[in-house]
Short mmCIF file of C-alpha atoms in Angstrom, two decimals:
data_model
loop_
_atom_site.label_atom_id
_atom_site.label_comp_id
_atom_site.label_asym_id
_atom_site.label_seq_id
_atom_site.Cartn_x
_atom_site.Cartn_y
_atom_site.Cartn_z
CA MET T 1 143.00 -2.88 107.97
CA MET T 2 143.10 -2.09 104.26
CA SER T 3 146.65 -1.76 102.97
CA THR T 4 147.99 1.36 101.27
CA SER T 5 148.15 -0.50 97.95
CA LEU T 6 144.44 -1.29 98.17
CA PHE T 7 143.68 2.35 98.98
CA SER T 8 145.59 3.35 95.86
CA ALA T 9 143.40 1.08 93.76
CA LEU T 10 140.21 2.91 94.76
CA PRO T 11 138.79 5.33 92.18
CA PRO T 12 139.28 8.98 93.24
CA GLU T 13 135.55 9.56 92.75
CA LEU T 14 134.75 6.90 95.36
CA ILE T 15 137.25 8.33 97.84
CA CYS T 16 135.74 11.77 97.31
CA GLN T 17 132.29 10.34 98.11
CA VAL T 18 133.69 8.91 101.34
CA PHE T 19 134.89 12.38 102.31
CA GLU T 20 131.58 13.96 101.33
CA SER T 21 129.66 11.55 103.57
CA ALA T 22 131.67 12.53 106.68
CA ASP T 23 129.64 13.70 109.67
CA ASP T 24 131.92 16.64 110.41
CA PHE T 25 135.30 18.15 109.58
CA SER T 26 137.15 16.19 112.26
CA VAL T 27 136.31 13.07 110.24
CA VAL T 28 137.52 14.82 107.08
CA ALA T 29 140.82 15.63 108.79
CA ALA T 30 141.21 12.04 109.98
CA LEU T 31 140.48 10.65 106.52
CA ALA T 32 143.04 12.97 104.94
CA GLN T 33 145.70 11.38 107.15
CA THR T 34 144.69 7.80 106.35
CA ALA T 35 146.78 7.38 103.21
CA ARG T 36 148.50 9.46 100.55
CA ILE T 37 145.66 8.92 98.07
CA PHE T 38 143.17 10.24 100.62
CA TYR T 39 145.34 13.28 101.30
CA HIS T 40 145.64 14.06 97.60
CA THR T 41 141.89 13.60 97.11
CA TRP T 42 141.21 16.13 99.87
CA ARG T 43 143.71 18.60 98.44
CA GLU T 44 142.20 18.31 94.98
CA ASN T 45 138.52 18.43 95.97
CA PRO T 46 138.14 20.67 99.04
CA THR T 47 135.31 22.71 97.53
CA SER T 48 132.96 19.80 96.83
CA ILE T 49 133.86 18.11 100.12
CA CYS T 50 133.27 21.26 102.17
CA ARG T 51 129.97 21.95 100.43
CA ALA T 52 128.79 18.43 101.22
CA VAL T 53 129.88 18.35 104.87
CA ALA T 54 129.17 21.94 105.94
CA PRO T 55 125.34 21.67 106.09
CA ARG T 56 125.70 18.83 108.61
CA VAL T 57 128.00 20.94 110.79
CA PHE T 58 126.53 24.45 110.66
CA SER T 59 122.94 25.17 111.63
CA ASN T 60 123.35 28.71 110.26
CA LEU T 61 125.44 27.95 107.19
CA THR T 62 124.02 30.81 105.10
CA ASP T 63 124.91 33.31 107.84
CA ALA T 64 128.34 31.73 108.31
CA GLU T 65 129.15 31.96 104.60
CA GLN T 66 127.90 35.54 104.42
CA LEU T 67 130.30 36.51 107.21
CA LEU T 68 133.12 34.68 105.46
CA ASP T 69 132.40 36.48 102.18
CA MET T 70 132.57 39.86 103.92
CA GLN T 71 135.78 38.97 105.75
CA GLU T 72 137.39 38.07 102.45
CA GLU T 73 136.14 41.26 100.79
CA ALA T 74 137.37 43.33 103.71
CA GLU T 75 140.83 41.86 103.35
CA ALA T 76 140.73 42.33 99.57
CA VAL T 77 142.01 38.80 99.01
CA SER T 78 143.82 38.74 95.70
CA GLN T 79 142.57 36.21 93.19
CA SER T 80 146.20 35.52 92.34
CA GLN T 81 147.12 34.38 95.84
CA GLY T 82 147.34 30.61 95.54
CA GLY T 83 145.23 28.25 93.51
CA ARG T 84 141.48 27.82 93.71
CA GLU T 85 141.68 24.62 95.74
CA GLN T 86 144.15 26.14 98.21
CA LYS T 87 141.74 29.02 98.76
CA SER T 88 138.96 26.53 99.42
CA ILE T 89 141.02 24.90 102.15
CA ILE T 90 141.79 28.28 103.72
CA ARG T 91 138.11 29.18 103.52
CA ALA T 92 137.09 25.94 105.23
CA LYS T 93 139.56 26.55 108.05
CA ARG T 94 138.25 30.06 108.59
CA LEU T 95 134.67 28.84 108.55
CA LEU T 96 135.55 26.47 111.38
CA SER T 97 137.48 29.16 113.25
CA ASN T 98 134.47 31.49 113.09
CA ALA T 99 132.22 28.66 114.25
CA ARG T 100 134.40 28.12 117.32
CA CYS T 101 133.86 31.79 118.21
CA VAL T 102 130.11 31.39 117.81
CA SER T 103 130.12 28.27 119.98
CA ALA T 104 132.19 29.95 122.69
CA ALA T 105 129.84 32.93 122.70
CA GLY T 106 126.78 30.69 122.85
CA ASP T 107 128.15 28.80 125.84
CA ASN T 108 128.96 32.08 127.60
CA TRP T 109 125.49 33.46 126.87
CA ALA T 110 123.79 30.31 128.17
CA SER T 111 125.91 30.39 131.32
CA PHE T 112 125.08 34.04 131.89
CA CYS T 113 121.35 33.65 131.34
CA GLN T 114 120.81 30.57 133.54
CA ILE T 115 117.46 30.46 131.80
CA HIS T 116 116.51 27.15 133.42
CA GLU T 117 115.91 29.10 136.62
CA SER T 118 113.51 31.46 134.88
CA TYR T 119 109.75 31.51 135.13
CA GLU T 120 107.56 29.76 132.54
CA ARG T 121 110.16 27.32 131.19
CA GLY T 122 107.96 24.26 131.54
CA GLU T 123 109.29 20.71 131.33
CA ASP T 124 112.30 21.66 129.19
CA PRO T 125 113.88 24.52 131.17
CA TYR T 126 117.43 24.48 129.79
CA MET T 127 118.61 26.36 126.70
CA ARG T 128 117.10 24.78 123.61
CA PRO T 129 118.46 24.28 120.07
CA SER T 130 115.92 26.75 118.67
CA GLU T 131 117.15 29.39 121.12
CA PHE T 132 120.79 28.78 120.29
CA ALA T 133 119.88 29.01 116.59
CA ARG T 134 118.33 32.47 117.07
CA PHE T 135 121.35 33.59 119.08
CA GLU T 136 123.82 32.27 116.49
CA HIS T 137 121.94 33.94 113.63
CA ALA T 138 122.08 37.30 115.41
CA PHE T 139 125.73 36.74 116.32
CA TYR T 140 126.74 36.12 112.72
CA CYS T 141 124.72 39.14 111.57
CA VAL T 142 126.23 41.61 114.05
CA TRP T 143 129.70 40.27 113.27
CA THR T 144 129.07 40.69 109.54
CA ILE T 145 127.79 44.23 110.06
CA GLY T 146 130.92 44.95 112.08
CA VAL T 147 133.19 43.71 109.30
CA MET T 148 131.40 45.92 106.79
CA GLY T 149 131.14 48.90 109.10
CA SER T 150 134.84 48.86 109.97
CA THR T 151 135.94 48.60 106.33
CA PRO T 152 135.67 51.89 104.40
CA HIS T 153 134.76 50.40 101.03
CA LEU T 154 132.07 48.17 102.61
CA GLN T 155 130.35 50.70 104.85
CA GLY T 156 127.59 51.28 102.32
CA GLN T 157 126.81 47.57 102.45
CA ALA T 158 126.52 47.74 106.24
CA SER T 159 123.86 50.42 105.91
CA ALA T 160 122.06 48.43 103.21
CA PHE T 161 122.17 45.31 105.39
CA LEU T 162 120.50 47.17 108.25
CA ASP T 163 117.94 48.66 105.87
CA GLU T 164 116.83 45.12 105.04
CA CYS T 165 116.33 44.16 108.69
CA SER T 166 112.77 44.14 109.98
CA PRO T 167 112.09 45.75 113.38
CA ARG T 168 111.90 42.30 114.94
CA GLU T 169 115.26 41.39 113.45
CA LEU T 170 116.74 44.68 114.65
CA CYS T 171 115.48 43.93 118.14
CA ARG T 172 117.31 40.61 118.18
CA LEU T 173 120.51 42.15 116.83
CA ALA T 174 120.32 44.96 119.39
CA GLU T 175 119.88 42.50 122.25
CA LEU T 176 122.88 40.51 121.02
CA GLY T 177 124.90 43.72 120.86
CA ASP T 178 123.79 44.75 124.34
CA TRP T 179 124.94 41.42 125.76
CA ALA T 180 128.23 41.58 123.84
CA GLU T 181 129.04 45.07 125.08
CA ASN T 182 127.83 44.91 128.66
CA PHE T 183 127.10 41.47 130.07
CA ASN T 184 130.07 39.16 129.56
CA GLY T 185 133.66 39.02 130.75
CA ASN T 186 135.04 38.95 127.20
CA ASP T 187 136.93 35.78 128.09
CA PHE T 188 136.47 33.17 125.40
CA GLY T 189 139.60 31.10 125.83
CA SER T 190 141.47 30.00 122.75
CA SER T 191 138.64 30.82 120.33
CA GLY T 192 140.12 34.25 119.58
CA LEU T 193 136.80 36.04 120.03
CA ASP T 194 137.24 39.60 121.32
CA PHE T 195 134.28 41.93 121.73
CA GLU T 196 136.71 44.79 122.34
CA ASP T 197 138.16 44.71 118.84
CA GLU T 198 137.35 47.25 116.14
CA VAL T 199 135.03 44.97 114.20
CA TRP T 200 132.77 44.09 117.10
CA LYS T 201 132.65 47.64 118.40
CA ALA T 202 131.59 48.83 114.95
CA GLY T 203 128.91 46.15 114.64
CA CYS T 204 127.41 46.75 118.06
CA ASP T 205 127.47 50.53 117.59
CA LEU T 206 125.76 50.44 114.20
CA VAL T 207 123.07 48.06 115.40
CA SER T 208 122.46 50.04 118.59
CA LYS T 209 122.09 53.32 116.72
CA ARG T 210 119.70 51.82 114.18
CA TRP T 211 117.54 50.28 116.93
CA GLU T 212 117.51 53.54 118.89
CA ALA T 213 116.43 55.41 115.76
CA TYR T 214 113.58 52.96 115.29
CA MET T 215 112.48 53.22 118.91
CA LYS T 216 112.35 57.02 118.77
CA GLN T 217 109.65 56.71 116.13
CA ARG T 218 107.62 54.12 118.05
CA ARG T 219 106.03 53.68 121.44
CA THR T 220 107.94 51.76 124.09
CA ILE T 221 107.63 48.05 123.46
CA SER T 222 106.42 45.59 126.07
CA ILE T 223 109.19 43.47 127.59
CA PRO T 224 109.07 40.68 130.20
CA ASP T 225 110.22 41.20 133.76
CA PHE T 226 110.98 37.55 134.53
CA THR T 227 114.11 36.90 132.43
CA PRO T 228 117.79 37.82 132.99
CA ILE T 229 118.30 41.58 132.38
CA ASN T 230 114.82 41.45 130.78
CA PHE T 231 116.28 39.77 127.70
CA PHE T 232 113.62 38.15 125.56
CA ALA T 233 114.63 38.12 121.89
CA PHE T 234 115.96 34.55 121.73
CA PHE T 235 113.94 32.49 124.21
CA ASP T 236 111.06 30.30 123.06
CA HIS T 237 108.77 31.29 125.90
CA THR T 238 109.19 35.03 125.25
CA GLN T 239 108.68 35.08 121.49
CA ARG T 240 105.22 36.51 122.08
CA TYR T 241 106.91 39.77 123.07
CA ILE T 242 108.78 39.83 119.77
CA LYS T 243 105.46 39.41 117.99
CA HIS T 244 104.25 42.66 119.59
CA ILE T 245 106.81 44.49 117.44
CA PRO T 246 105.41 45.33 113.99
CA ASP T 247 107.16 43.16 111.41
CA GLU T 248 107.36 45.89 108.79
#
């Protein structure tokens, strides 16, 4: 094993590159504990390290960062609270905390749906990465809308966000909200996710009302009768029903 003195002789730029090549943040955490020089490199370069590692960890990084931005705005984080690098570390930790909530919700949703028992699943009946990706995108969006909708100075942004959603997107968000409100036990272990809190209630309510307003102006859409609770917005084999909705 390389001695501490040899670690100290490595250029900081090289150590930073080692961090940036990590597969995930558990590797980053392990590296930071390897030696003092590694710890200091992490503390001094969290922004560049997080930006390099995050795309390998998050399939919906843009959505995850959008939620994080809104959470910080909602809390009116003061620019004077701590240094820039300290804020980057806090931001990375929150990004991971949010991701644990998304993962817990995805597992719960998959367990509820039991989609592998559904009709028309073919040779790959279990929940697929593409289906989890759609679910996670909708999850982040409804959560973001909830943050904005439950924060007085951001409520206008919640409305603007929904204005930008196509009918197909609204359908997916509404189905996510329906599941969150009615079809889970709200038991997500240590993740901290709580669909009964103010933020999630606001998000689900805003999405539901916007979808209902859209539906009042349109004919009833065609939905499948061979999936759990007739859900269809996220599954590969039911995307044809989504395509029946005008993508205005």
